[in-house]
Structure formats: structure tokens, C-alpha cells
CSV table of C-alpha atoms in Angstrom, one decimal:
chain,number,residue,atom,x,y,z
A,24,MET,CA,0.0,0.1,-0.2
A,25,ASP,CA,1.3,3.1,-1.0
A,26,LYS,CA,1.5,6.1,1.5
A,27,THR,CA,2.0,9.9,0.8
A,28,TYR,CA,2.3,12.2,3.3
A,29,CYS,CA,2.8,16.1,3.4
A,30,ILE,CA,4.3,17.8,6.0
A,31,PHE,CA,3.2,22.0,5.7
A,32,GLY,CA,4.9,23.9,8.4
A,33,ASP,CA,7.6,27.0,8.9
A,34,SER,CA,11.2,26.6,10.0
A,35,VAL,CA,10.8,24.0,12.8
A,36,ALA,CA,9.3,21.6,10.4
A,37,GLN,CA,11.9,22.6,7.4
A,38,ALA,CA,14.6,22.3,9.6
A,39,ALA,CA,17.4,23.6,6.9
A,40,TYR,CA,19.7,24.1,10.5
A,41,VAL,CA,20.0,20.5,11.6
A,42,ASN,CA,21.2,17.3,9.9
A,43,ALA,CA,18.1,15.9,9.9
A,44,GLY,CA,14.9,17.1,11.7
A,45,TRP,CA,11.7,15.5,13.0
A,46,VAL,CA,10.5,15.5,9.5
A,47,GLU,CA,13.5,13.6,8.1
A,48,LEU,CA,13.1,11.0,11.3
A,49,LEU,CA,10.0,10.7,10.6
A,50,ARG,CA,10.6,10.1,6.8
A,51,ARG,CA,12.8,7.5,7.8
A,52,TYR,CA,10.8,5.7,10.4
A,53,LEU,CA,8.2,5.4,8.1
A,54,GLU,CA,9.9,4.0,5.2
A,55,ASN,CA,11.4,1.3,7.7
A,56,LYS,CA,7.4,0.6,9.2
A,57,TYR,CA,6.1,0.4,5.7
A,58,PHE,CA,9.3,-1.7,3.6
A,59,ASP,CA,7.1,-3.3,1.5
A,60,SER,CA,5.2,-0.3,0.4
A,61,PHE,CA,6.7,3.4,-1.5
A,62,VAL,CA,6.2,5.8,0.9
A,63,ASN,CA,6.7,9.2,-0.1
A,64,VAL,CA,7.0,12.1,2.3
A,65,PHE,CA,7.4,15.6,1.4
A,66,ASN,CA,8.8,18.6,3.7
A,67,LEU,CA,7.0,21.3,2.4
A,68,GLY,CA,8.2,23.4,5.7
A,69,ILE,CA,9.3,27.3,4.7
A,70,GLY,CA,11.0,29.3,7.3
A,71,GLY,CA,8.8,32.5,8.4
A,72,ASN,CA,5.7,30.8,7.3
A,73,THR,CA,2.1,31.7,9.0
A,74,THR,CA,-1.3,30.1,7.9
A,75,ASP,CA,-1.7,33.2,5.6
A,76,ASP,CA,1.4,31.8,3.5
A,77,VAL,CA,0.6,28.3,4.0
A,78,LEU,CA,-3.1,29.0,3.0
A,79,LYS,CA,-1.6,30.6,-0.4
A,80,ARG,CA,0.2,27.5,-1.6
A,81,PHE,CA,-1.6,24.5,0.2
A,82,GLU,CA,-4.1,23.6,-2.6
A,83,GLY,CA,-1.5,24.1,-5.4
A,84,GLU,CA,0.8,21.5,-3.8
A,85,ALA,CA,-1.4,19.1,-2.2
A,86,SER,CA,-2.7,18.9,-5.4
A,87,VAL,CA,0.4,17.5,-7.4
A,88,ARG,CA,1.1,15.2,-4.4
A,89,ASN,CA,-2.3,13.4,-3.7
A,90,PRO,CA,-1.4,13.3,0.0
A,91,ASP,CA,-3.5,10.3,1.9
A,92,SER,CA,-1.9,12.2,4.9
A,93,ILE,CA,-1.6,15.9,5.7
A,94,ILE,CA,0.5,17.3,8.9
A,95,PHE,CA,0.3,21.0,9.8
A,96,ALA,CA,3.5,22.2,11.9
A,97,ILE,CA,2.6,25.6,11.6
A,98,GLY,CA,1.8,28.7,14.0
A,99,ILE,CA,4.7,30.0,15.6
A,100,ASN,CA,5.2,32.9,13.2
A,101,ASP,CA,1.0,34.0,13.5
A,102,THR,CA,1.6,34.5,17.2
A,103,LYS,CA,3.9,37.8,16.7
A,104,ASP,CA,1.2,39.7,15.1
A,105,TYR,CA,-1.2,38.4,18.0
A,106,ASN,CA,-4.4,38.2,16.0
A,107,PRO,CA,-5.9,34.9,17.1
A,108,GLU,CA,-9.4,35.6,15.5
A,109,LEU,CA,-7.4,35.4,12.2
A,110,PHE,CA,-6.0,32.2,13.0
A,111,VAL,CA,-8.5,30.8,13.9
A,112,VAL,CA,-10.5,31.9,10.6
A,113,ASN,CA,-7.1,30.3,8.8
A,114,LEU,CA,-6.7,27.0,10.6
A,115,ILE,CA,-10.5,26.2,9.8
A,116,LYS,CA,-9.5,27.0,6.4
A,117,LEU,CA,-6.5,24.8,6.4
A,118,VAL,CA,-8.7,22.0,7.7
A,119,ASP,CA,-11.9,22.3,5.4
A,120,THR,CA,-9.4,22.5,2.2
A,121,ALA,CA,-7.1,19.8,3.5
A,122,SER,CA,-10.7,17.2,4.4
A,123,ARG,CA,-11.3,17.6,0.3
A,124,PHE,CA,-8.0,15.8,-0.1
A,125,THR,CA,-7.6,13.6,2.9
A,126,LYS,CA,-9.4,12.5,6.2
A,127,ASP,CA,-6.0,12.1,7.7
A,128,ILE,CA,-5.6,15.6,9.3
A,129,ASN,CA,-3.5,16.2,12.0
A,130,PHE,CA,-1.6,19.3,13.4
A,131,VAL,CA,1.4,19.5,15.2
A,132,GLY,CA,1.9,21.3,18.3
A,133,LEU,CA,3.9,24.5,18.8
A,134,VAL,CA,6.8,24.7,20.9
A,135,LEU,CA,9.3,27.8,22.3
A,136,GLY,CA,12.0,27.5,24.8
A,137,ASP,CA,13.7,30.4,26.2
A,138,TRP,CA,13.3,33.1,22.8
A,139,ARG,CA,15.7,36.0,23.8
A,140,GLY,CA,15.7,37.5,20.3
A,141,ASP,CA,14.3,40.7,18.5
A,142,GLU,CA,11.1,39.0,17.5
A,143,PRO,CA,8.1,39.0,20.1
A,144,PHE,CA,7.5,35.4,20.8
A,145,SER,CA,6.1,34.6,23.8
A,146,CYS,CA,5.4,31.3,25.8
A,147,ASP,CA,2.0,32.9,26.9
A,148,SER,CA,0.5,33.3,22.9
A,149,THR,CA,2.1,29.6,22.3
A,150,ALA,CA,0.1,28.1,24.7
A,151,GLU,CA,-2.9,30.4,23.4
A,152,TYR,CA,-2.4,29.2,20.4
A,153,ASN,CA,-1.7,25.9,21.1
A,154,LYS,CA,-5.1,25.7,22.5
A,155,LEU,CA,-6.5,27.0,19.7
A,156,ILE,CA,-5.3,24.5,17.4
A,157,GLU,CA,-6.3,21.7,19.8
A,158,LYS,CA,-9.9,22.8,19.8
A,159,ILE,CA,-10.2,23.7,16.3
A,160,THR,CA,-8.7,20.4,15.3
A,161,GLN,CA,-11.0,18.7,17.4
A,162,GLN,CA,-13.8,20.5,16.7
A,163,LYS,CA,-13.1,19.0,12.6
A,164,GLY,CA,-12.2,15.9,13.6
A,165,GLY,CA,-8.7,16.3,13.0
A,166,ARG,CA,-5.5,15.3,15.3
A,167,PHE,CA,-3.9,17.5,17.5
A,168,ILE,CA,-0.1,16.2,18.6
A,169,SER,CA,0.4,18.0,21.5
A,170,LEU,CA,4.5,18.8,22.2
A,171,GLN,CA,4.2,21.3,25.0
A,172,GLU,CA,6.4,20.4,27.8
A,173,LYS,CA,8.1,17.8,25.8
A,174,LEU,CA,11.1,19.8,25.2
A,175,LEU,CA,13.2,21.7,27.6
A,176,ALA,CA,15.6,24.6,27.4
A,177,GLU,CA,18.9,22.8,26.2
A,178,ASP,CA,16.3,21.1,23.5
A,179,PHE,CA,16.6,24.6,21.2
A,180,ALA,CA,19.2,26.1,19.6
A,181,ASP,CA,18.2,29.5,20.2
A,182,GLY,CA,15.1,29.6,21.9
A,183,LEU,CA,12.7,29.3,19.1
A,184,HIS,CA,14.3,26.7,16.7
A,185,PRO,CA,14.8,22.9,18.3
A,186,ASN,CA,18.4,21.7,18.0
A,187,LYS,CA,19.1,18.0,17.1
A,188,GLN,CA,18.3,16.9,20.7
A,189,GLY,CA,15.0,18.8,20.6
A,190,HIS,CA,13.6,17.4,17.1
A,191,LYS,CA,14.6,13.8,18.2
A,192,LYS,CA,12.3,14.4,21.2
A,193,MET,CA,9.6,16.0,18.4
A,194,PHE,CA,9.8,12.6,16.2
A,195,GLU,CA,9.7,10.6,19.5
A,196,VAL,CA,6.3,11.7,20.2
A,197,ILE,CA,5.0,12.2,16.4
A,198,ARG,CA,6.2,9.1,15.5
A,199,GLU,CA,3.2,7.4,18.2
A,200,TYR,CA,0.4,8.7,15.4
A,201,PHE,CA,1.3,6.9,12.6
């Protein structure tokens, strides 16, 4: 049974700053788990993306790949402008559009370490947005994969982006759902 997974996200999904991020680890795991099948895992993470950005490219990228499973790992960049109402609208649009491709729709919860950079990321807004993701996902029949409190400060390269150890921890939680 061939299976195609599309992961849409931001720099944490893209993980260009580590050798093997959680998406790459998931790809290897799925290829081993389904060794007698053809498994496609497309990492469609782009650094800096928000839910607005993913909405603009989602349908085109999903339609050419025909996914059996869609994983969204998006939202931390949305917290910078702090507009929960728009965030919820975008989440609903993403789930509704994704449901035209598959019933297997998943959201990976947001992670944030001890960020001290210039941009306004906060643990409070991250926790609030995680609750919104979980609520919409449950209402729409998707799956929410909580990562809250799974990573420690030492699991981040800069407080925002997980390091190799952080990505491994993320993968260990995420793989349990696949």
C-alpha cells in the first residue's frame, strides 16, 4: 500500500539548520515501518511561514502530491502579530481545504524555548495558540499532537528552533501517531 505524507510548516518543520529534523526522522521511520510499500514524505516547511502563507500555497502543492495524510506544523510565526481571530479563521480554512484531499489531518503543537531574540515570541501566546489549534482540530475531526512540555530549554538552538536533540524528542512523540 503506497502512502504519501505532506508536511506543511515553518522553519521548525523545514529544519534546514540541523542534519535531520523531525520530518526527516519521520520519513526514515515510515519507510522502515512500511518497508514493503512506497512511502513519499514531502517536507513542505518554509522558514517564516504563517498560516496565511500556507493557505496561499496549500491547494496547489497538495493537489500535485495527492496526500493520504497531511500534517500541519504551523503557527508560531502567527503569534508574532497576535491575531487569534484570524488564526482561527485560517486554521478552519486549512482543515476544510485539507479535507478535500484526505480525512487524515494532523496538527503538530507549537514549541518554544527560552527565546530572547528581537521578534515578539512568548510562551503565553504559544500556549494560547496551541489551545486554539487543539480546539479547532477536535471540532473538525483532525488530530492534535501535543508537544507542550516535551522539550526543555537545552533542546533549542536559540530558544525558537529545536536543536538535534529537540527534533529527536519531537519525532519520538509524533511517530506514535503514525
